GROMACS .gro file of C-alpha atoms in nm:
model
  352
    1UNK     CA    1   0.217  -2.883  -1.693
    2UNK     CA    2   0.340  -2.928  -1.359
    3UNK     CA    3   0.131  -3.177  -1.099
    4UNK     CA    4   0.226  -3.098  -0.749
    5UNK     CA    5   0.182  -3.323  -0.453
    6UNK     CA    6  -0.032  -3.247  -0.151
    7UNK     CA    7   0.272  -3.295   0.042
    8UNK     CA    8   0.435  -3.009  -0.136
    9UNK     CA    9   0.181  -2.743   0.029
   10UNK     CA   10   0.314  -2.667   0.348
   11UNK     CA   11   0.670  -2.623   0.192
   12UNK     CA   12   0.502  -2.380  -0.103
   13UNK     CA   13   0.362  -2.182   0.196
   14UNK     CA   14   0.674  -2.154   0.340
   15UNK     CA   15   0.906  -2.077   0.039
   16UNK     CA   16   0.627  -1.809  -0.017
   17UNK     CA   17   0.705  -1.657   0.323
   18UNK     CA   18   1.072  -1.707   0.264
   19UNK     CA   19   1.050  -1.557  -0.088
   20UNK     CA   20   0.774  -1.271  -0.021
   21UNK     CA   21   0.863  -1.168   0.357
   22UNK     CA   22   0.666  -0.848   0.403
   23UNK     CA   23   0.329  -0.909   0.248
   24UNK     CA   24   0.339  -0.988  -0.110
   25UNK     CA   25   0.390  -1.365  -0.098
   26UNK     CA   26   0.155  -1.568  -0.379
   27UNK     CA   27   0.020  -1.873  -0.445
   28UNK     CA   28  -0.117  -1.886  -0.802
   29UNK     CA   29  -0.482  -2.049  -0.904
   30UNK     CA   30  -0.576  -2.218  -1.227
   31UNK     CA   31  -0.470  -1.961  -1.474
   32UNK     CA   32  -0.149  -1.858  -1.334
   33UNK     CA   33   0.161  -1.934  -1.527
   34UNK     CA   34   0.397  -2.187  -1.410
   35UNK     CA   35   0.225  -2.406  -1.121
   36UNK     CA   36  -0.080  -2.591  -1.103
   37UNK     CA   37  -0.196  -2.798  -0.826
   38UNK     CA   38  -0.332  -3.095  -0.982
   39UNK     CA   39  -0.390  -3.339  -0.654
   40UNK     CA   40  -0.567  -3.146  -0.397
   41UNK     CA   41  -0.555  -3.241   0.016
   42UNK     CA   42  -0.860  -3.373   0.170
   43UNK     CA   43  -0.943  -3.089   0.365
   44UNK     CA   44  -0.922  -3.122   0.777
   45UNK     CA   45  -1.207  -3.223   0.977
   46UNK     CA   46  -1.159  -2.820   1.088
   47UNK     CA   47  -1.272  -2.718   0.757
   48UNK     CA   48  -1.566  -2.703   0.580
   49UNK     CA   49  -1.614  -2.954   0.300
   50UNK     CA   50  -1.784  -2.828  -0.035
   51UNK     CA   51  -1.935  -2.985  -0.355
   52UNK     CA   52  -1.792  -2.851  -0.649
   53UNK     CA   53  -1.937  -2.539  -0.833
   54UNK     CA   54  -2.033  -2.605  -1.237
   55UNK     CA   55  -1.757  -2.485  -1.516
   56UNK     CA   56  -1.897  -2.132  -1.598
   57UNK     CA   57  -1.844  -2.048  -1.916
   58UNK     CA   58  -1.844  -1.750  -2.168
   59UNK     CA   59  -2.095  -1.607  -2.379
   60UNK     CA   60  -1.966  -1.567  -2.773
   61UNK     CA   61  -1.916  -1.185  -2.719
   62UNK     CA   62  -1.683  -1.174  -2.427
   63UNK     CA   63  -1.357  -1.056  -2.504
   64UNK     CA   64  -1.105  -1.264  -2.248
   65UNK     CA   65  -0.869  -0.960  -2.263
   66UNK     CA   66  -1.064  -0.737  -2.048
   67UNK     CA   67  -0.982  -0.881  -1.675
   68UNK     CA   68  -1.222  -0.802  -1.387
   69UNK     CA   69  -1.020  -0.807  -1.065
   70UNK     CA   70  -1.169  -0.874  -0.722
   71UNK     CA   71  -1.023  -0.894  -0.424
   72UNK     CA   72  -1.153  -1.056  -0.089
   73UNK     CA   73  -0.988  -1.205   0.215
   74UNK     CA   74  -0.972  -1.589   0.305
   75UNK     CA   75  -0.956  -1.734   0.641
   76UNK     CA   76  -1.131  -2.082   0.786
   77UNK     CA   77  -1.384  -1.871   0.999
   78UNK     CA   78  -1.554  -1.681   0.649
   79UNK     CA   79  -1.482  -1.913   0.409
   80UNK     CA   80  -1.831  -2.083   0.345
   81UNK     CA   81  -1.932  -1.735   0.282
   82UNK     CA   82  -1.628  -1.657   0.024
   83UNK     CA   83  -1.775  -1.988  -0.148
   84UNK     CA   84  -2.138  -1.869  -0.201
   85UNK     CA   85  -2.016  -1.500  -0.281
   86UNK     CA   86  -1.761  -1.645  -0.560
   87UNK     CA   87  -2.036  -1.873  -0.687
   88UNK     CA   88  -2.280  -1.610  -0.720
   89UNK     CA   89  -2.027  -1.369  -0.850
   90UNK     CA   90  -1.947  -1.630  -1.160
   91UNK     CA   91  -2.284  -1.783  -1.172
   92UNK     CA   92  -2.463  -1.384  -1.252
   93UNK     CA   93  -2.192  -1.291  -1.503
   94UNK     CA   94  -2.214  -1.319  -1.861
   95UNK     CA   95  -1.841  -1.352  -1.879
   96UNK     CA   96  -1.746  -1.547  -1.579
   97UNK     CA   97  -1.380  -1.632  -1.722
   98UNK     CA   98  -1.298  -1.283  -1.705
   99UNK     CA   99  -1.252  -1.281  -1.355
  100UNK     CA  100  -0.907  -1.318  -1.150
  101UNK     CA  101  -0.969  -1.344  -0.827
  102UNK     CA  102  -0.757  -1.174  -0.532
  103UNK     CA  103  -0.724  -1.329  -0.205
  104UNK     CA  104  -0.577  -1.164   0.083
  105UNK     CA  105  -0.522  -1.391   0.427
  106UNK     CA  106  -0.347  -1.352   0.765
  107UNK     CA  107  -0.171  -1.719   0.742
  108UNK     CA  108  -0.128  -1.968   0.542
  109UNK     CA  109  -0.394  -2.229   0.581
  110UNK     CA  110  -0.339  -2.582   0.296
  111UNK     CA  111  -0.705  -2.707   0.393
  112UNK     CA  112  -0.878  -2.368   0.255
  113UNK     CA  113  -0.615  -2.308  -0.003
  114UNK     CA  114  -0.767  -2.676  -0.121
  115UNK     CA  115  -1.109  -2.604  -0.049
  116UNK     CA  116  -1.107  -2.319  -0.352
  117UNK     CA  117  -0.898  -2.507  -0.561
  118UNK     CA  118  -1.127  -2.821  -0.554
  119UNK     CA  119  -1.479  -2.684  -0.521
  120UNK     CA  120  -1.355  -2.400  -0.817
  121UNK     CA  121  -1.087  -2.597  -1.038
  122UNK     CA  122  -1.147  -2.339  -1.295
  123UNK     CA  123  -1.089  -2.032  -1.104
  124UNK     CA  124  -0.809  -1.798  -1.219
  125UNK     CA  125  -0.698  -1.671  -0.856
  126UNK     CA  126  -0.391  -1.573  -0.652
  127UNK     CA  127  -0.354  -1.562  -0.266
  128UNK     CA  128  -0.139  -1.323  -0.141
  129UNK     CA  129  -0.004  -1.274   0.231
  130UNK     CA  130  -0.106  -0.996   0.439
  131UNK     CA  131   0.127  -0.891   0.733
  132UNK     CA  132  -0.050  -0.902   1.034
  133UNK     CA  133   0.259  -0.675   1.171
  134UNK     CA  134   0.148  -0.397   0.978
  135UNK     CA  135  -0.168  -0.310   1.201
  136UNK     CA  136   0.032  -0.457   1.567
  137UNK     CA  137  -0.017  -0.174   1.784
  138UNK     CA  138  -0.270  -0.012   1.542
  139UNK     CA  139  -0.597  -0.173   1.640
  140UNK     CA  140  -0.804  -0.031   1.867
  141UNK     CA  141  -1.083  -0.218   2.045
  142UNK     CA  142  -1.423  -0.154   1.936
  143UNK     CA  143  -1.759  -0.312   2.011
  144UNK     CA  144  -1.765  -0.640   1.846
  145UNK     CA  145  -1.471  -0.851   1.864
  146UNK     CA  146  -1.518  -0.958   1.455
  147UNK     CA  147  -1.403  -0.610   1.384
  148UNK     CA  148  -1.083  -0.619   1.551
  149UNK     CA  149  -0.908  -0.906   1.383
  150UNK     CA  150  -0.606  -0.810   1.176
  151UNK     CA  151  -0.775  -0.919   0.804
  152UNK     CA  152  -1.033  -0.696   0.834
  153UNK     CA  153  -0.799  -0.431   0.818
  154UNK     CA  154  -0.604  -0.619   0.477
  155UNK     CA  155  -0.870  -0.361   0.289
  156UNK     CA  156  -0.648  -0.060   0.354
  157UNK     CA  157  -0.313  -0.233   0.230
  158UNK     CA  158  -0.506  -0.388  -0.112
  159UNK     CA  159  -0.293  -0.136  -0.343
  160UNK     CA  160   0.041  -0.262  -0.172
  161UNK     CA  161  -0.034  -0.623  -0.242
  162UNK     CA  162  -0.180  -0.570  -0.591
  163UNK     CA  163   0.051  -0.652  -0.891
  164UNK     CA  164   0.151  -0.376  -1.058
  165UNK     CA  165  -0.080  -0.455  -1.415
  166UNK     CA  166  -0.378  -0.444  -1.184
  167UNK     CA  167  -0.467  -0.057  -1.215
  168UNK     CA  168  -0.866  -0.179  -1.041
  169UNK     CA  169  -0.972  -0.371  -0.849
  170UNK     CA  170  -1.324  -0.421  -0.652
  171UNK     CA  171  -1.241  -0.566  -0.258
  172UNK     CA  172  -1.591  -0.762  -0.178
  173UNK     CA  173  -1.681  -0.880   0.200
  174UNK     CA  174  -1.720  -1.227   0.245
  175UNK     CA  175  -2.054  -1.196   0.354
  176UNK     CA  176  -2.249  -1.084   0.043
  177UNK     CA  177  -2.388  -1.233  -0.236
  178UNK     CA  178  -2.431  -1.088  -0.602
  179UNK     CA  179  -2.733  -1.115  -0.801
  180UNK     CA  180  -2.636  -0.948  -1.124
  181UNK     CA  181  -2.360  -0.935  -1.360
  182UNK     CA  182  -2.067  -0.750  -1.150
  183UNK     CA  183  -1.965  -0.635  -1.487
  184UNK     CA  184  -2.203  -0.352  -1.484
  185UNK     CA  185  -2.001  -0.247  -1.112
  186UNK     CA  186  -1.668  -0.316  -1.250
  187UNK     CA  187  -1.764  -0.020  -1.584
  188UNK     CA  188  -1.822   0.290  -1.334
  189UNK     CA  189  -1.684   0.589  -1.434
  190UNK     CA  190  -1.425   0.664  -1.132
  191UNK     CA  191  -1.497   1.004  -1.248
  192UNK     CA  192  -1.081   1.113  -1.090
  193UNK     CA  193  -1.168   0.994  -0.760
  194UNK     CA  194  -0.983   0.691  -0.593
  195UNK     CA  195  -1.264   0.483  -0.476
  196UNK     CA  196  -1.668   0.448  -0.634
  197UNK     CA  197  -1.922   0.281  -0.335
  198UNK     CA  198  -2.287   0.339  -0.267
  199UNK     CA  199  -2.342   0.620  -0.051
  200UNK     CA  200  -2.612   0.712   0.231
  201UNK     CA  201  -2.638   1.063   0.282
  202UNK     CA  202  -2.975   0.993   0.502
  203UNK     CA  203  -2.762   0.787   0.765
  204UNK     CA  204  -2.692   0.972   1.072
  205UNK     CA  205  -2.272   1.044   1.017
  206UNK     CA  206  -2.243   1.220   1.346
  207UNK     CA  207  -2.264   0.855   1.528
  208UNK     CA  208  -2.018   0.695   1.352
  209UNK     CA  209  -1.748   0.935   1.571
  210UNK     CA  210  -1.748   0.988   1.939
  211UNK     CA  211  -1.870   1.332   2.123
  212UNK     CA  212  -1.491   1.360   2.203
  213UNK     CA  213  -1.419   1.388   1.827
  214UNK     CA  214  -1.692   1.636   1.729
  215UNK     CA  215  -1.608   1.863   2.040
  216UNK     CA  216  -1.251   1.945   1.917
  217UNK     CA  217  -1.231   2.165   1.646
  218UNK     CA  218  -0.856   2.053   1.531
  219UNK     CA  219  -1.032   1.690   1.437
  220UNK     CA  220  -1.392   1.787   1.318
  221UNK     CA  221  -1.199   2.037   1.087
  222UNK     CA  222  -1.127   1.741   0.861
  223UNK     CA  223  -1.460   1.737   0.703
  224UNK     CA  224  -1.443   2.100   0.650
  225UNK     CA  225  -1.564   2.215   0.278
  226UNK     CA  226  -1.691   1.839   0.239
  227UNK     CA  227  -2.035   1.746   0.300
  228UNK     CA  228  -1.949   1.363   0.416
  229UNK     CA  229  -2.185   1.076   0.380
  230UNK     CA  230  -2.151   0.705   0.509
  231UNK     CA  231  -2.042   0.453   0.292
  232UNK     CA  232  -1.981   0.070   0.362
  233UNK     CA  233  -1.620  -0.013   0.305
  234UNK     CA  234  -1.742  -0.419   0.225
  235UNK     CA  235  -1.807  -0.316  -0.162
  236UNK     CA  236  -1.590  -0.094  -0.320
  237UNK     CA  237  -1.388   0.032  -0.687
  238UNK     CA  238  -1.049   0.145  -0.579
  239UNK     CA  239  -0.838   0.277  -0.820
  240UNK     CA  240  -0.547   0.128  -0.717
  241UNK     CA  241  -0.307   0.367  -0.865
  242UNK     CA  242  -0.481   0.667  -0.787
  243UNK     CA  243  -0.448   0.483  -0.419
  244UNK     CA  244  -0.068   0.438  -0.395
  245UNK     CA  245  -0.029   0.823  -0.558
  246UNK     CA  246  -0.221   0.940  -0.318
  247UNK     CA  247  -0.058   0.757  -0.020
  248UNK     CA  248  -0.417   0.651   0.125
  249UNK     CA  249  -0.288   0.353   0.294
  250UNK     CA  250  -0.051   0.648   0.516
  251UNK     CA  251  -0.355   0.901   0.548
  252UNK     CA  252  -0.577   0.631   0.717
  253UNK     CA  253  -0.286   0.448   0.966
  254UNK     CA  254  -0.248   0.790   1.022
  255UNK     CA  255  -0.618   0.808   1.157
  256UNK     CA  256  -0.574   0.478   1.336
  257UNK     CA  257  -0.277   0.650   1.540
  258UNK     CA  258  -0.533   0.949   1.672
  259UNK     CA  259  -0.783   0.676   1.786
  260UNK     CA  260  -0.510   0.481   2.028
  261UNK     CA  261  -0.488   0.822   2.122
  262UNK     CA  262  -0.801   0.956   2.162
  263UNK     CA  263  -1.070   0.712   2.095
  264UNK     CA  264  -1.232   0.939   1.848
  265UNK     CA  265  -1.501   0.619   1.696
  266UNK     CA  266  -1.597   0.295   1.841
  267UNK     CA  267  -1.622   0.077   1.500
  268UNK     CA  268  -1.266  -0.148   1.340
  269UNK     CA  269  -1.171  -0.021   1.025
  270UNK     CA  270  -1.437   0.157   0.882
  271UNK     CA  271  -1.438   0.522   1.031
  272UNK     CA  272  -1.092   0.572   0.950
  273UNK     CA  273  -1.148   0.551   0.566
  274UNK     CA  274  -1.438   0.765   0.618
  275UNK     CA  275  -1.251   1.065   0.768
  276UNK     CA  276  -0.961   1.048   0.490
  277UNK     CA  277  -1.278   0.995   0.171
  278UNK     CA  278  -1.615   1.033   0.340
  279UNK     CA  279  -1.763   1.310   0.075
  280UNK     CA  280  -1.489   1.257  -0.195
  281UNK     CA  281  -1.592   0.915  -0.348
  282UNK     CA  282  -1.771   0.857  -0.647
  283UNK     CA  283  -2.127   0.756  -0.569
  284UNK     CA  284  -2.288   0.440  -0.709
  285UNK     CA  285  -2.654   0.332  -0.671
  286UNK     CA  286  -2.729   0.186  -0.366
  287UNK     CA  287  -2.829  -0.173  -0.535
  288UNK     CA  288  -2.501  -0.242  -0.513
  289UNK     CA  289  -2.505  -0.279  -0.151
  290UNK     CA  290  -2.831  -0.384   0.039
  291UNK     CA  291  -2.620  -0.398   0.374
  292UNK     CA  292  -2.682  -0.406   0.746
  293UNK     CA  293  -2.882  -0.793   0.612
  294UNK     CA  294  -2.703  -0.908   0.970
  295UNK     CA  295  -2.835  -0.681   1.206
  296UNK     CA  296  -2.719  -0.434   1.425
  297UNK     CA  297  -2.316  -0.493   1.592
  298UNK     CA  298  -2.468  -0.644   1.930
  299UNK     CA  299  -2.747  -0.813   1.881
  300UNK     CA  300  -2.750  -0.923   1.504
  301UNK     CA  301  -3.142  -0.901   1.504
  302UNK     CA  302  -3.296  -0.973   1.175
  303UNK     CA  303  -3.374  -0.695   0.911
  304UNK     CA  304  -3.595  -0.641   0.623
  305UNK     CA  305  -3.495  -0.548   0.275
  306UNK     CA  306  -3.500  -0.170   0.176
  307UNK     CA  307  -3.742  -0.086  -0.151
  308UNK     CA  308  -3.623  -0.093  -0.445
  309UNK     CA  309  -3.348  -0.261  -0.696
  310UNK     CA  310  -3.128  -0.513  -0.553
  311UNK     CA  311  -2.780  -0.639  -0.700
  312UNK     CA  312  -2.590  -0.709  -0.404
  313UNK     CA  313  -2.713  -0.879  -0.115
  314UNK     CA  314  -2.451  -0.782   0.233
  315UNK     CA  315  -2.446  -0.932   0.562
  316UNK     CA  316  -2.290  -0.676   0.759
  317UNK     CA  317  -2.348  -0.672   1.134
  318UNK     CA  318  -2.311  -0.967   1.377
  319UNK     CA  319  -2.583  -1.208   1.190
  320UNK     CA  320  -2.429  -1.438   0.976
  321UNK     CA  321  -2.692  -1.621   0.701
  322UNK     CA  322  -2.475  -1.978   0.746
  323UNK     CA  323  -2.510  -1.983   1.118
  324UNK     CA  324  -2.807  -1.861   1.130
  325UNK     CA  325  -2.959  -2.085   0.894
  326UNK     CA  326  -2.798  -2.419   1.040
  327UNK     CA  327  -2.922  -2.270   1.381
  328UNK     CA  328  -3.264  -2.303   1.255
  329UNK     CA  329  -3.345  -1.960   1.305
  330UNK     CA  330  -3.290  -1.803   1.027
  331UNK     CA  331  -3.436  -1.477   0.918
  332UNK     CA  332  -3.607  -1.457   0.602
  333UNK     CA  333  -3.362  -1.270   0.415
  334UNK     CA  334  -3.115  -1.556   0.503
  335UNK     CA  335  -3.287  -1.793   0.226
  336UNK     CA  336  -3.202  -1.550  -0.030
  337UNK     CA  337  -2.819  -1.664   0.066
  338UNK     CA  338  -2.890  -2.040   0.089
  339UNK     CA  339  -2.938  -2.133  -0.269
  340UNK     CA  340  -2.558  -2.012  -0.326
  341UNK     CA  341  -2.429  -2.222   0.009
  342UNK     CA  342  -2.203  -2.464  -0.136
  343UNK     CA  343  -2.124  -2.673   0.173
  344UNK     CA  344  -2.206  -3.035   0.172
  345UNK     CA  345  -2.423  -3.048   0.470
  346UNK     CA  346  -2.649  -2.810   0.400
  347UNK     CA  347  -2.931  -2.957   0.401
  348UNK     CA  348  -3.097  -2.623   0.275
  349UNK     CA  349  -2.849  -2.550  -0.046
  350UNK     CA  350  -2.916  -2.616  -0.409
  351UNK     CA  351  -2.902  -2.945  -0.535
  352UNK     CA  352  -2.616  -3.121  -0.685
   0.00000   0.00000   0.00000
């Protein structure tokens, strides 16, 4: 087994760079073959510090062949809220060593890379490198700045950085936790189409496109002979093959293009996977995503839960639980998020 020194991580980041150029470069967890990081760096005053999560372990009937893959991004700004999703994630499943964990970030940042590996030494994980390049020029301002940075649009490249032996994958926001075994989401039936997510068919989907794009006929025509819903693009199943096939990844730059055009939709990344899949997904129940938990886009105003089953807890919208908590106004769905918090001055997380 090899023991690398902290010293060594800013040269592994860039021999990954050198190695991987466009967008593939890895940096292998725990269960990787080859490389294990065995002295981790004292994270930077600029980055969170976290206790350490428990060893999760599995039940006798797990089978450690069958791999669960999810994917989220990393970056400094999220990553208290990657922590608490991962923890939940392991600490809700009844086979929590099945899971390999996908990271996508913008740059390579030691300090977080060491913040997973020491607060989840157990974690079977790769990071991989997404391109900023690829979106340059293909972002188009919308109404909260959050929305507009590059990683938020990693989601649309997933199947390009996948390895090949990953055939699914669920991407996760950072800003969720799960309260039951992921498992259950991970066994939908795809049913032939390329991506499963809870849809809302009650949601108004006129709003989520601008008066300029319903007005012409040669764009609205794109929903023609589906009956599109809304779907949030923070929890999804992607088939990833199905994905590449299909060239998805083309169908919704190609999308992105008509808004710097046009300005067809005022929100980042999520309208243009709804005009290439809104009312061609497979539909999963909506406890898989209690979303909008952070308010509105402007104002982040607090929210109640809807009725009913809950196995996913999301903080989209401009509220964030962390911040809003150590603000000491936090809304009251926000201590449903705290007992997962794993950051070390929390004075509201779970105890050691």
């Amino acid at each position: 087994m090899a023991y690398w020194s902290p010293h060594f991580l800013p040269l592994l980041g860039l021999l990954s760079l050198l190695l991987f150029p466009c967008h593939s470069s890895t940096v292998a967890g725990n269960a990787s073959p080859g490389v294990r990081l065995g002295v981790i760096r004292k994270p930077s005053p600029a980055v969170s510090v976290f206790r350490e999560a428990p060893a999760f372990r599995n039940a006798d009937a797990c089978d450690q062949a069958n791999r669960i893959h999810v994917a989220m991004t990393l970056d400094s700004n999220y990553l208290r809220g990657t922590m608490a999703a991962v923890l939940s994630i392991l600490q809700h499943s009844m086979c929590p060593e099945n899971f390999e964990f996908h990271f996508l970030w913008a740059r390579f940042e030691p300090e977080v890379f060491s913040s997973i590996r020491s607060t989840f030494p157990y974690l079977r994980f790769k990071v991989y490198r997404f391109d900023s390049g690829r979106v340059r020029g293909k972002i188009s301002k919308s109404i909260r700045q959050a929305l507009d940075q590059p990683l938020n649009y990693a989601r649309i490249y997933l199947a390009d950085m996948m390895p090949t032996n990953v055939k699914r994958v669920i991407y996760l926001d950072s800003d969720l936790v799960v309260v039951d075994d992921v498992a259950k989401l991970w066994g939908v039936s795809l049913e032939g189409k390329v991506l499963a997510a809870p849809e809302y068919c009650h949601a108004n989907f006129t709003k989520y496109f601008t008066n300029l794009f319903w007005s012409d006929p040669a764009l609205s025509r794109t929903f023609h002979g589906r009956k599109p819903c809304y779907f949030n693009t923070g929890v999804m199943v992607v088939d990833v093959d199905k994905w590449r096939q299909g060239g998805y990844t083309e169908k919704v730059e190609s999308w992105m293009g008509v808004q710097k055009r046009k300005r067809i939709y005022h929100l980042g990344s999520l309208p243009p996977f709804l005009l290439v899949l809104g009312g061609n997904i497979k539909a999963v129940d909506h406890r898989w995503n209690q979303h909008g938990l952070g308010g509105d886009n402007l104002e982040g105003k607090c929210r109640a839960l809807n009725a009913g089953p809950i196995s996913l807890l999301h903080w989209s919208g401009k509220g964030k639980p962390w911040l809003r908590l150590d603000s000491r106004r936090p809304c009251s769905v926000d201590h449903l998020w705290a007992p997962y918090d794993l950051y070390l001055s929390s004075m509201h997380a779970i105890e050691e």
